[in-house]
CSV table of C-alpha atoms in Angstrom, one decimal:
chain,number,residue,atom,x,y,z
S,1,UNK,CA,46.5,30.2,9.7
S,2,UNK,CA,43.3,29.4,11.5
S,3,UNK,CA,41.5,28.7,8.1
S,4,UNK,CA,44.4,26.2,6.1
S,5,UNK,CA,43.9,23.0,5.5
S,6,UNK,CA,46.9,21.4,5.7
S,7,UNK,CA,48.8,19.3,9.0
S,8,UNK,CA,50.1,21.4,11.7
S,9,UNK,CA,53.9,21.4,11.6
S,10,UNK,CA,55.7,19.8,14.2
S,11,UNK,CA,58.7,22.1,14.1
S,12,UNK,CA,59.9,24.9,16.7
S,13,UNK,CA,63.3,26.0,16.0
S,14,UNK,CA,64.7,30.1,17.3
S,15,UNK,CA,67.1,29.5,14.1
S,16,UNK,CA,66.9,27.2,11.1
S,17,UNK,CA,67.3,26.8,7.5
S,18,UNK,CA,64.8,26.3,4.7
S,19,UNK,CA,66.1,24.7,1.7
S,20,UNK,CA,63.8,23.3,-1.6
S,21,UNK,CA,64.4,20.7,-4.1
S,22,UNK,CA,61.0,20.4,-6.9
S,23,UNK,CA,59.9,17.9,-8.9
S,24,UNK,CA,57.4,17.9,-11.5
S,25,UNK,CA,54.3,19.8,-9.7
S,26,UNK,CA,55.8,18.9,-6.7
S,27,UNK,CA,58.2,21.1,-3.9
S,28,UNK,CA,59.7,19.6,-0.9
S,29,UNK,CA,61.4,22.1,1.9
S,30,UNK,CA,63.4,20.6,4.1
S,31,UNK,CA,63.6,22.4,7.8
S,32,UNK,CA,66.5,22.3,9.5
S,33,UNK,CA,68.7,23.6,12.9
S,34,UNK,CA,71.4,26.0,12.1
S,35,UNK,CA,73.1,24.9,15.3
S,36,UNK,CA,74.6,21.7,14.4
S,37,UNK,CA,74.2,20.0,17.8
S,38,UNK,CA,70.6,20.9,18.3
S,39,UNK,CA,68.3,18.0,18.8
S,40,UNK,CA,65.4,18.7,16.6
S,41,UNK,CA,65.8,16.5,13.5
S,42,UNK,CA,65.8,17.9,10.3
S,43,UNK,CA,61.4,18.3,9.1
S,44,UNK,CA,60.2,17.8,5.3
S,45,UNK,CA,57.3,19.2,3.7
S,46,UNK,CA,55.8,18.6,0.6
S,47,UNK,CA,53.9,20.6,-1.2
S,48,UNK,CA,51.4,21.0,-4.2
S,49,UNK,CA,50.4,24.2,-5.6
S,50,UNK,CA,46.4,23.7,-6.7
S,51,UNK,CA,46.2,26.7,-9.6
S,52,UNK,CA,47.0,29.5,-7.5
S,53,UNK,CA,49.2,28.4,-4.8
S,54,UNK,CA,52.9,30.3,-4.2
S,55,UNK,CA,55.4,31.5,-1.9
S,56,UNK,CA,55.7,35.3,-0.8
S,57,UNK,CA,58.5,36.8,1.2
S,58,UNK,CA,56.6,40.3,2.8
S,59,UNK,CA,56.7,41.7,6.0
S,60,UNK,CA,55.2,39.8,8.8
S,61,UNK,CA,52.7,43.1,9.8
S,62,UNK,CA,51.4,42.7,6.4
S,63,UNK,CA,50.4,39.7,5.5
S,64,UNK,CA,49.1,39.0,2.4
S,65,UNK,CA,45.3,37.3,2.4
S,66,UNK,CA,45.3,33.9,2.2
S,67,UNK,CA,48.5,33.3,3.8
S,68,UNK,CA,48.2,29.8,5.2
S,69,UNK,CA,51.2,28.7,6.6
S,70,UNK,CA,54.2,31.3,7.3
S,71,UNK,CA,58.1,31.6,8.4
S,72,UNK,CA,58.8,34.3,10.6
S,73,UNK,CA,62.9,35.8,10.2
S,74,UNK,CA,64.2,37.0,13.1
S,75,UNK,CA,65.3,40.8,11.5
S,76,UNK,CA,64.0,44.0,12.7
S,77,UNK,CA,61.2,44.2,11.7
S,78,UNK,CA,60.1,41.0,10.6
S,79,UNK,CA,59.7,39.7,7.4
S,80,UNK,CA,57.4,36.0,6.6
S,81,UNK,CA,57.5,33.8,4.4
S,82,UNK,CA,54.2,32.6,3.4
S,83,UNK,CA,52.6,30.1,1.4
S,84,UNK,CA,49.7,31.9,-0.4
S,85,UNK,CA,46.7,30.0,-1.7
S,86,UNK,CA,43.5,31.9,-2.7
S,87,UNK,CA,41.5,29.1,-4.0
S,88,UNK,CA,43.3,26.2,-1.5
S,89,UNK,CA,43.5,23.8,-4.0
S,90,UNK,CA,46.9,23.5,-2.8
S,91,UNK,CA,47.9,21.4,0.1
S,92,UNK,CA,51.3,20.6,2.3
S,93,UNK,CA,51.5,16.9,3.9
S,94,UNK,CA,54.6,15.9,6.1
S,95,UNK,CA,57.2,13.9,5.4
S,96,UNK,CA,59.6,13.5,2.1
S,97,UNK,CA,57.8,10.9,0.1
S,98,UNK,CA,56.6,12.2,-3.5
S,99,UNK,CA,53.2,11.3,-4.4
S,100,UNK,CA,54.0,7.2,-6.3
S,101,UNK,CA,51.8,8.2,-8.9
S,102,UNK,CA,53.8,10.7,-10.2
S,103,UNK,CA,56.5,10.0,-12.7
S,104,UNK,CA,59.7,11.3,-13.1
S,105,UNK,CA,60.0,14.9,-13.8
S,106,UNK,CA,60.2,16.6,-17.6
S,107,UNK,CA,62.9,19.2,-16.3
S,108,UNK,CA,65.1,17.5,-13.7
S,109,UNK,CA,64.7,14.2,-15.0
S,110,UNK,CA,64.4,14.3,-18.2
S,111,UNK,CA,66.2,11.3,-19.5
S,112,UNK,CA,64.3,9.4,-17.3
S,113,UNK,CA,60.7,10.8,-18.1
S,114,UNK,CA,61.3,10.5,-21.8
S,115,UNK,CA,62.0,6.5,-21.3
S,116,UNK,CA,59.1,6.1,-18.9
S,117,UNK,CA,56.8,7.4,-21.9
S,118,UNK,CA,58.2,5.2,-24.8
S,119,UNK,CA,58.0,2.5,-22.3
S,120,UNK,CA,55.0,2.4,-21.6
S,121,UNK,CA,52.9,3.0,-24.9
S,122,UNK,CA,50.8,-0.2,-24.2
S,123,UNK,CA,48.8,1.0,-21.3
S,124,UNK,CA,45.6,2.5,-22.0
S,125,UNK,CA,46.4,5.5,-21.0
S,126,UNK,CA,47.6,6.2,-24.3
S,127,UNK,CA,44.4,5.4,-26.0
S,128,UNK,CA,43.1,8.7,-25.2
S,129,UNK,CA,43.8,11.9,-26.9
S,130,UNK,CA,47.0,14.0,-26.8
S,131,UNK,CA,45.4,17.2,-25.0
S,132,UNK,CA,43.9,14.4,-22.5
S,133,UNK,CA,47.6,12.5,-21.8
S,134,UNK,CA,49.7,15.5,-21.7
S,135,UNK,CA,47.6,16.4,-18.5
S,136,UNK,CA,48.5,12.6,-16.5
S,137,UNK,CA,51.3,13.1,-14.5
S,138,UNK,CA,52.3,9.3,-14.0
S,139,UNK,CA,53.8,10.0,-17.2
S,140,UNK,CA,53.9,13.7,-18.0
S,141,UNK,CA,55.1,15.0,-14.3
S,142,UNK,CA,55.1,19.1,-14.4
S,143,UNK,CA,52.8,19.9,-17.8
S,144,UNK,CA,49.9,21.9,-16.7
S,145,UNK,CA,46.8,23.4,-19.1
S,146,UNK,CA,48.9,26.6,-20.7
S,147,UNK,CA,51.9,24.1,-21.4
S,148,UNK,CA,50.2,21.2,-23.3
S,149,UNK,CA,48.8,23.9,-25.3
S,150,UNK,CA,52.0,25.9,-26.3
S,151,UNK,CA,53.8,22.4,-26.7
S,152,UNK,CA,51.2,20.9,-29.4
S,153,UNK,CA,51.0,24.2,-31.0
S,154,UNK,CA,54.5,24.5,-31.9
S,155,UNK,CA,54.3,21.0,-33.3
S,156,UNK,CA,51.3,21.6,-35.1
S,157,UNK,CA,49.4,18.4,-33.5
S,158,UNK,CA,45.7,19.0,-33.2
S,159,UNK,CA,44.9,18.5,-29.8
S,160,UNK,CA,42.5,15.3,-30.0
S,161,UNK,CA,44.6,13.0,-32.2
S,162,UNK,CA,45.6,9.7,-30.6
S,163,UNK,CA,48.2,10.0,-28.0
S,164,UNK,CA,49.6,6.2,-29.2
S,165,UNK,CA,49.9,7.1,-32.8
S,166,UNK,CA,51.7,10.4,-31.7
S,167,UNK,CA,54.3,9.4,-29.6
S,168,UNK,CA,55.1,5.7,-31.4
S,169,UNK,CA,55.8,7.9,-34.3
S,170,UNK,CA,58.6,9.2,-32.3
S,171,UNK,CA,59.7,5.6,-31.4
S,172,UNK,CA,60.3,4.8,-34.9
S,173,UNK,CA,61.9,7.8,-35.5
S,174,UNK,CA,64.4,7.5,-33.2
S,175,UNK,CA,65.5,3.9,-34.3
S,176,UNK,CA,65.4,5.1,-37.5
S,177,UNK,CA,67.9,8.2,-36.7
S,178,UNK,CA,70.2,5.6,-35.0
S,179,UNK,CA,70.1,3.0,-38.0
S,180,UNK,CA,70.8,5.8,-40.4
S,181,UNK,CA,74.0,7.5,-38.7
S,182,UNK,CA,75.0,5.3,-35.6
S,183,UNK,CA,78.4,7.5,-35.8
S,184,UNK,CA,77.1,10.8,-35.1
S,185,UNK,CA,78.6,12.8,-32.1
S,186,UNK,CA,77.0,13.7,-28.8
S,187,UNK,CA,76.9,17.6,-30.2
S,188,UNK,CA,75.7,17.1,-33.5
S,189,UNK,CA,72.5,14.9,-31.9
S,190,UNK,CA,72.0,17.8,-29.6
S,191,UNK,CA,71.7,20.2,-32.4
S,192,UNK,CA,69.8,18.1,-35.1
S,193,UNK,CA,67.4,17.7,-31.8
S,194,UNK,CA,67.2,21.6,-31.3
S,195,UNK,CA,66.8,22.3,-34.5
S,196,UNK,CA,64.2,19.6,-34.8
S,197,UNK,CA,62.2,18.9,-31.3
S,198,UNK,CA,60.3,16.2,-30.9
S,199,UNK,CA,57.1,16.3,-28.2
S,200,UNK,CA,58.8,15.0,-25.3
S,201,UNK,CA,62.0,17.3,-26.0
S,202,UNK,CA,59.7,20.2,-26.0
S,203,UNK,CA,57.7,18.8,-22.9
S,204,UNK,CA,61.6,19.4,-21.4
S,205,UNK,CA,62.7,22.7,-23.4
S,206,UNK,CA,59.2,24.8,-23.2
S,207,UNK,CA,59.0,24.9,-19.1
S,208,UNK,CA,62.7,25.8,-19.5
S,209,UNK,CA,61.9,28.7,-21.4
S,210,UNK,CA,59.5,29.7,-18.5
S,211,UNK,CA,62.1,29.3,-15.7
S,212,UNK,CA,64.7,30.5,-17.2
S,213,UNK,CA,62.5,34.2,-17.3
S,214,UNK,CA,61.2,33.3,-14.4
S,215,UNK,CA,62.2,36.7,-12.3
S,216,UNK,CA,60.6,38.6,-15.6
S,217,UNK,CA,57.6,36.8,-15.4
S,218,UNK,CA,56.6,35.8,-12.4
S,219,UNK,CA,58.8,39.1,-9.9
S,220,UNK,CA,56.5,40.7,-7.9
S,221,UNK,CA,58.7,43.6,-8.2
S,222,UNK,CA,58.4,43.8,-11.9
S,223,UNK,CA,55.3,45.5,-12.2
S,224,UNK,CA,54.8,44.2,-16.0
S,225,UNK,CA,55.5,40.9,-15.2
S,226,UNK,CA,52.1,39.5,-16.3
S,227,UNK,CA,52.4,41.3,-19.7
S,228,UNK,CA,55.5,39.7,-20.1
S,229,UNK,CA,54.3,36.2,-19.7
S,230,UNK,CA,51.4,37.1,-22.1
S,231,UNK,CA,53.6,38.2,-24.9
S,232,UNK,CA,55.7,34.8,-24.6
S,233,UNK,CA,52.5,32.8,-24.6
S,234,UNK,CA,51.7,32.0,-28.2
S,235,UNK,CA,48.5,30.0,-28.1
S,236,UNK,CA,47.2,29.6,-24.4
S,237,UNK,CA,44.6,32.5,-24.3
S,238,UNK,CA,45.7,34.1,-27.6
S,239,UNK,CA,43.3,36.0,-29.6
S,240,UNK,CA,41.9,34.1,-32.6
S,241,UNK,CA,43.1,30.6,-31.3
S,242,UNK,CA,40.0,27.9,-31.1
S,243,UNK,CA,39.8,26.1,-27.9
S,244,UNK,CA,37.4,23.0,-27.0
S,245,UNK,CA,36.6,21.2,-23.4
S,246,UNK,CA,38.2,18.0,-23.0
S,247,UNK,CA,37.0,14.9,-21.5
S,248,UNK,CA,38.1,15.7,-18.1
S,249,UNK,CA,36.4,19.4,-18.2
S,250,UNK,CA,39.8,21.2,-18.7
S,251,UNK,CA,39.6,24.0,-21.8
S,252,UNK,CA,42.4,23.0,-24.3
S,253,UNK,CA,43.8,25.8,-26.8
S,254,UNK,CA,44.4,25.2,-30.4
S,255,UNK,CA,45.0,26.4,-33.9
S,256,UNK,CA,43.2,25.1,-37.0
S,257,UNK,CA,41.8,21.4,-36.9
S,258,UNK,CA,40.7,19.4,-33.1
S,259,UNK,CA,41.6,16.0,-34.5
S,260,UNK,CA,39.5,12.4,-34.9
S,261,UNK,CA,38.5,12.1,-31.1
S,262,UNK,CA,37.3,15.6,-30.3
S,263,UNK,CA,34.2,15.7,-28.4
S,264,UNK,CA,31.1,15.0,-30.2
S,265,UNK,CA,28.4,18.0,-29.6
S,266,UNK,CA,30.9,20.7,-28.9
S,267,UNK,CA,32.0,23.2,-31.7
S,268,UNK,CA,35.5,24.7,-31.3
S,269,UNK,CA,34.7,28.4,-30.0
S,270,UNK,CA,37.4,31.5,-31.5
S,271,UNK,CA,39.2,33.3,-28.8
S,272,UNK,CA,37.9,37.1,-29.3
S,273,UNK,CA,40.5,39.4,-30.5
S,274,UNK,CA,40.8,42.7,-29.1
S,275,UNK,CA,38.3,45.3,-30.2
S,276,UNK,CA,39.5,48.3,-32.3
S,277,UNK,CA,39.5,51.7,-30.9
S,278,UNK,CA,36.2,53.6,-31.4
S,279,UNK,CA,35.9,56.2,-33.2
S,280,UNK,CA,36.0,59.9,-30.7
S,281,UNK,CA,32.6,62.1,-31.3
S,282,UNK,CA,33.1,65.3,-33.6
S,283,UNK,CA,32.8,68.2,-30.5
S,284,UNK,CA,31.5,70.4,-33.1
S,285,UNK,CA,28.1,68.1,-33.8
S,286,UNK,CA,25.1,69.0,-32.9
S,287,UNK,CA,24.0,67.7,-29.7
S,288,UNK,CA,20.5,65.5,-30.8
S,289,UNK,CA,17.4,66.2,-28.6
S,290,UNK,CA,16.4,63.9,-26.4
S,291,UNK,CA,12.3,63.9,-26.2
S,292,UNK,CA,11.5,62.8,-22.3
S,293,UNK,CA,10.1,59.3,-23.4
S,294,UNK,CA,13.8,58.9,-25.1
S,295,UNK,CA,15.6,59.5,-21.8
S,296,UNK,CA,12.9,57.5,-19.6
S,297,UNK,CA,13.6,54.5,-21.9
S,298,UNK,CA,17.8,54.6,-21.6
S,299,UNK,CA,17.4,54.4,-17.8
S,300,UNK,CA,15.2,51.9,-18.0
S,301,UNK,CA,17.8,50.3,-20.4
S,302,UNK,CA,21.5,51.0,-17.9
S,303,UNK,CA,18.7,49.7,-14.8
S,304,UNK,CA,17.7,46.3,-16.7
S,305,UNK,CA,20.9,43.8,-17.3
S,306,UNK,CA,20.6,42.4,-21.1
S,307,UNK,CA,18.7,39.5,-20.9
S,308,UNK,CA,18.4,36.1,-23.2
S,309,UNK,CA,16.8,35.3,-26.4
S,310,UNK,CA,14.3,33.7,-24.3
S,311,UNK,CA,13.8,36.1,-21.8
S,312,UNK,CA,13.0,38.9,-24.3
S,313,UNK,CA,10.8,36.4,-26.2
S,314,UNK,CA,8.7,35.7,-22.8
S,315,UNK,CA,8.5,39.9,-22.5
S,316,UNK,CA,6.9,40.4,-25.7
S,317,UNK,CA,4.4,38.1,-24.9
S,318,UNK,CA,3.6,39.6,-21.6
S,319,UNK,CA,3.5,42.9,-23.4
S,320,UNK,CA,1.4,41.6,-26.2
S,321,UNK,CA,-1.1,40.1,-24.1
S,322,UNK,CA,-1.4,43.2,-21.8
S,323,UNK,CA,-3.0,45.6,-23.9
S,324,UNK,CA,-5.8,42.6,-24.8
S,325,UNK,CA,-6.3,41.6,-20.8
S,326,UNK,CA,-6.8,45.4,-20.5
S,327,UNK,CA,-9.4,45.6,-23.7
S,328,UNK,CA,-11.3,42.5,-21.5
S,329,UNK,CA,-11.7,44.6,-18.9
S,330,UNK,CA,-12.7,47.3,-20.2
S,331,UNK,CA,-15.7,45.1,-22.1
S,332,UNK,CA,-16.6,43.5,-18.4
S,333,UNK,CA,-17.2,47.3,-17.1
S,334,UNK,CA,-19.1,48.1,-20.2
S,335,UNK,CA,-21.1,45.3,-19.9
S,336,UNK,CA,-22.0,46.0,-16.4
S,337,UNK,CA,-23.2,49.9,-17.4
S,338,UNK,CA,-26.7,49.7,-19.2
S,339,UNK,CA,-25.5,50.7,-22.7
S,340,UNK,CA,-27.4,51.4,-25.7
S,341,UNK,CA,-27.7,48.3,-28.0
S,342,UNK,CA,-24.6,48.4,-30.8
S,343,UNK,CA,-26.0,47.5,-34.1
S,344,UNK,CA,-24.7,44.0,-35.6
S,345,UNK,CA,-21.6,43.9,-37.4
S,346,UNK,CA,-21.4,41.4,-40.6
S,347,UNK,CA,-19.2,38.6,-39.7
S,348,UNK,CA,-16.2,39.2,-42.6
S,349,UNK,CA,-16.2,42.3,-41.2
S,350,UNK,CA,-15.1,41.2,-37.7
S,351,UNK,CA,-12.2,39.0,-39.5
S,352,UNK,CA,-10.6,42.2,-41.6
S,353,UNK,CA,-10.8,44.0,-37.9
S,354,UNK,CA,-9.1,41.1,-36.3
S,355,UNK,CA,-6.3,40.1,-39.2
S,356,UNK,CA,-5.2,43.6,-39.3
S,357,UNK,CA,-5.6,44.1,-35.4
S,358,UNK,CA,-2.8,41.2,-35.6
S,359,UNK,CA,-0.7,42.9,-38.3
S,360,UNK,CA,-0.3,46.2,-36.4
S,361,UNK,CA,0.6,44.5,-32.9
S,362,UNK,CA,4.2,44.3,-33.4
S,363,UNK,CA,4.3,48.1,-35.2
S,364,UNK,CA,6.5,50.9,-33.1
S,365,UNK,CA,4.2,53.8,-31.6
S,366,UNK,CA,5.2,57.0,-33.6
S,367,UNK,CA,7.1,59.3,-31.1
C-alpha cells in the first residue's frame, strides 16, 4: 500500500506458491514459481507482527483498512491476501535471515530453548525480575505480555522475584531428579513432567494450548471467537487480578504478592470486576417532580464531563469568591451615590457578622 513501511518486494510471478515456516515472534514466507523452469528465484520474507499485525484472506474489492502489503489469486473474482497492521508496529524485511538476537523458539525448538536458558544463568540478564526476563527474546523467543502472565500464574511465582533464583531452582531440580531415579523411562519422565511443569515446560505447553484452539479463537468466522479466548485466559485481564508496570513500561498481571523487586512508588492496582445488574424501577412509582432549577442543573450536569478533585476544588473557589467580588461592587456604586451617613457599628459586632458570614458560605440554598 501507498502508506506501509516496509521494502517493496522484488517479486512478479502470473503463478506462484506461498509457503510459511515461524519461529518464535517471527514468520518467514517463502515465494515461489509454480512452473518449475521459470527463472525467477524463489523470494523470502520475514515478518514481525508489532501487537496487532496479521494475515487476512478477503476478497480483493474489499480490502480490509490497513492492508499493507497483499497477494492477489487469480479466481473469479479475486480474493487477497493481506497483511493487516492497524498500529504498524509490524514490519516485513527481505531475505531469510532471523533477527541473531533472537533465541531459539519455545514451540519448535524447545529442547534447544530450554538449554539456552539453563546455559546461560550468569549473564545479567537474569538479574532482573521474572515478569522483566520472560519478555527478552534472546532467551524467551515467542512469550509476549498475556503469556508471561498466564505462565507465572499457574506456577504461583509473583511476578518481580529474581529471575536467577527462579530458574537455578530448576537446575538443581533436574540433577536432582536424575541422581534420584537415573532408570526411569522416556514415558514416565514425560508424565511426572506433565503432571508437574516446570517454567520453561510451560513457556512450551501454554502457547500450545493457544494454537492448538487456534481456529476457535482467533477464526474470523467464528463470531465468538474473542469470548473464547477470554474464557481460557485465567489471569491476563481477569477481574480481581492485581497488575503493576514493569521496568520497561509493559503492565504485568498477577495474583496475590509482586515479589522483592517490584517497583518502588507504585501500588498493585485490582482489576474491576464486572458490575452487578441494577436494579429495574417499580412502573407503578410515582414519578417525582422535577422543580425547573432541578432540570436546569441535570443539563448542566450530562453538558459538563466529570472533572478532577482539583478541578472542582478550583470551582468552588471561583464560586465562593463571586458573590464577594459582586458585594465590592455593589459598595463602589454605593459609594459613588451621596448616601446618608450609616451610624457606627461596634467593632465585635463586625466580627460575629463576618465569623458567621464564613460559616454559612458553604450552606445549600433552600429550593
Amino acid at each position: 500500500s501507498a502508506v506501509g513501511r516496509g521494502p517493496e518486494v522484488p517479486f512478479r510471478s502470473e503463478a506462484y506458491r506461498i509457503s510459511a515456516i515461524a519461529r518464535g515472534k517471527e514468520l518467514r514466507l517463502t515465494l515461489s514459481e509454480l512452473d518449475p523452469a521459470a527463472a525467477n528465484p524463489p523470494q523470502d520474507l520475514v515478518f514481525r507482527f508489532g501487537m496487532s499485525g496479521s494475515f487476512r484472506l478477503c476478497p480483493a474489492a474489499e480490502l480490509p483498512r490497513h492492508a499493507h502489503l497483499r497477494f492477489l489469486t487469480r479466481e473469479s473474482p479475486p480474493r487477497a491476501l493481506c497483511f493487516v497492521d492497524p498500529r504498524r508496529f509490524g514490519s516485513w524485511r527481505l531475505g531469510d535471515a532471523w533477527q541473531p538476537e533472537r533465541g531459539p523458539c519455545v514451540v519448535s525448538e524447545y529442547q534447544a530453548f530450554r538449554r539456552n536458558v539453563l546455559k546461560n544463568l550468569d549473564d545479567r540478564a537474569f538479574d532482573k525480575p521474572i515478569c522483566e526476563v520472560l519478555l527478552n527474546q534472546k532467551y524467551f523467543n515467542g512469550i509476549g505480555n498475556y503469556l508471561r502472565a498466564e505462565i507465572l500464574y499457574r506456577l504461583k511465582i509473583p511476578p518481580f522475584e529474581k529471575a536467577r533464583t527462579v530458574l537455578e531452582a530448576l537446575k538443581d531440580q533436574e540433577q536432582e531428579r536424575r541422581k534420584k531415579d537415573p532408570s526411569l523411562t522416556l514415558s514416565k519422565k514425560v508424565k511426572l513432567r506433565q503432571e508437574n511443569p516446570d517454567l520453561l515446560e510451560l513457556c512450551h505447553t501454554v502457547p500450545m494450548e493457544v494454537i492448538m484452539a487456534e481456529k476457535q479463537f482467533f477464526d474470523p468466522e467464528h463470531s465468538d471467537n474473542y469470548a473464547a479466548f477470554k474464557n481460557w485466559l485465567q489471569c491476563y485481564l481477569v477481574p480481581g487480578m492485581s497488575s503493576l508496570r514493569d521496568r520497561s513500561g509493559r503492565t504485568i498481571w498477577f495474583q496475590g504478592e509482586p515479589g522483592p523487586m517490584a517497583p518502588k512508588g507504585q501500588r498493585p492496582r485490582k482489576t474491576p470486576r464486572k458490575k452487578s445488574p441494577q436494579l429495574k424501577a417499580d412502573p407503578e412509582a410515582p414519578t417525582p417532580k422535577v422543580t425547573p432549577r432541578a432540570s436546569k442543573q441535570r443539563r448542566r450536569a450530562a453538558a459538563n464531563p466529570l472533572k478532577s478533585e482539583e478541578e472542582e476544588e478550583e470551582e468552588k473557589e471561583e464560586e465562593a469568591d463571586g458573590p464577594r467580588k459582586r458585594r465590592a461592587r455593589g459598595r463602589k456604586k454605593a459609594a459613588a451615590a451621596p448616601a446618608l451617613p450609616e451610624p457606627e457599628v461596634p467593632l465585635s459586632v463586625r466580627r460575629s457578622r463576618r465569623i458567621s458570614a464564613r460559616r454559612g458560605k458553604g450552606a445549600a440554598p433552600a429550593v
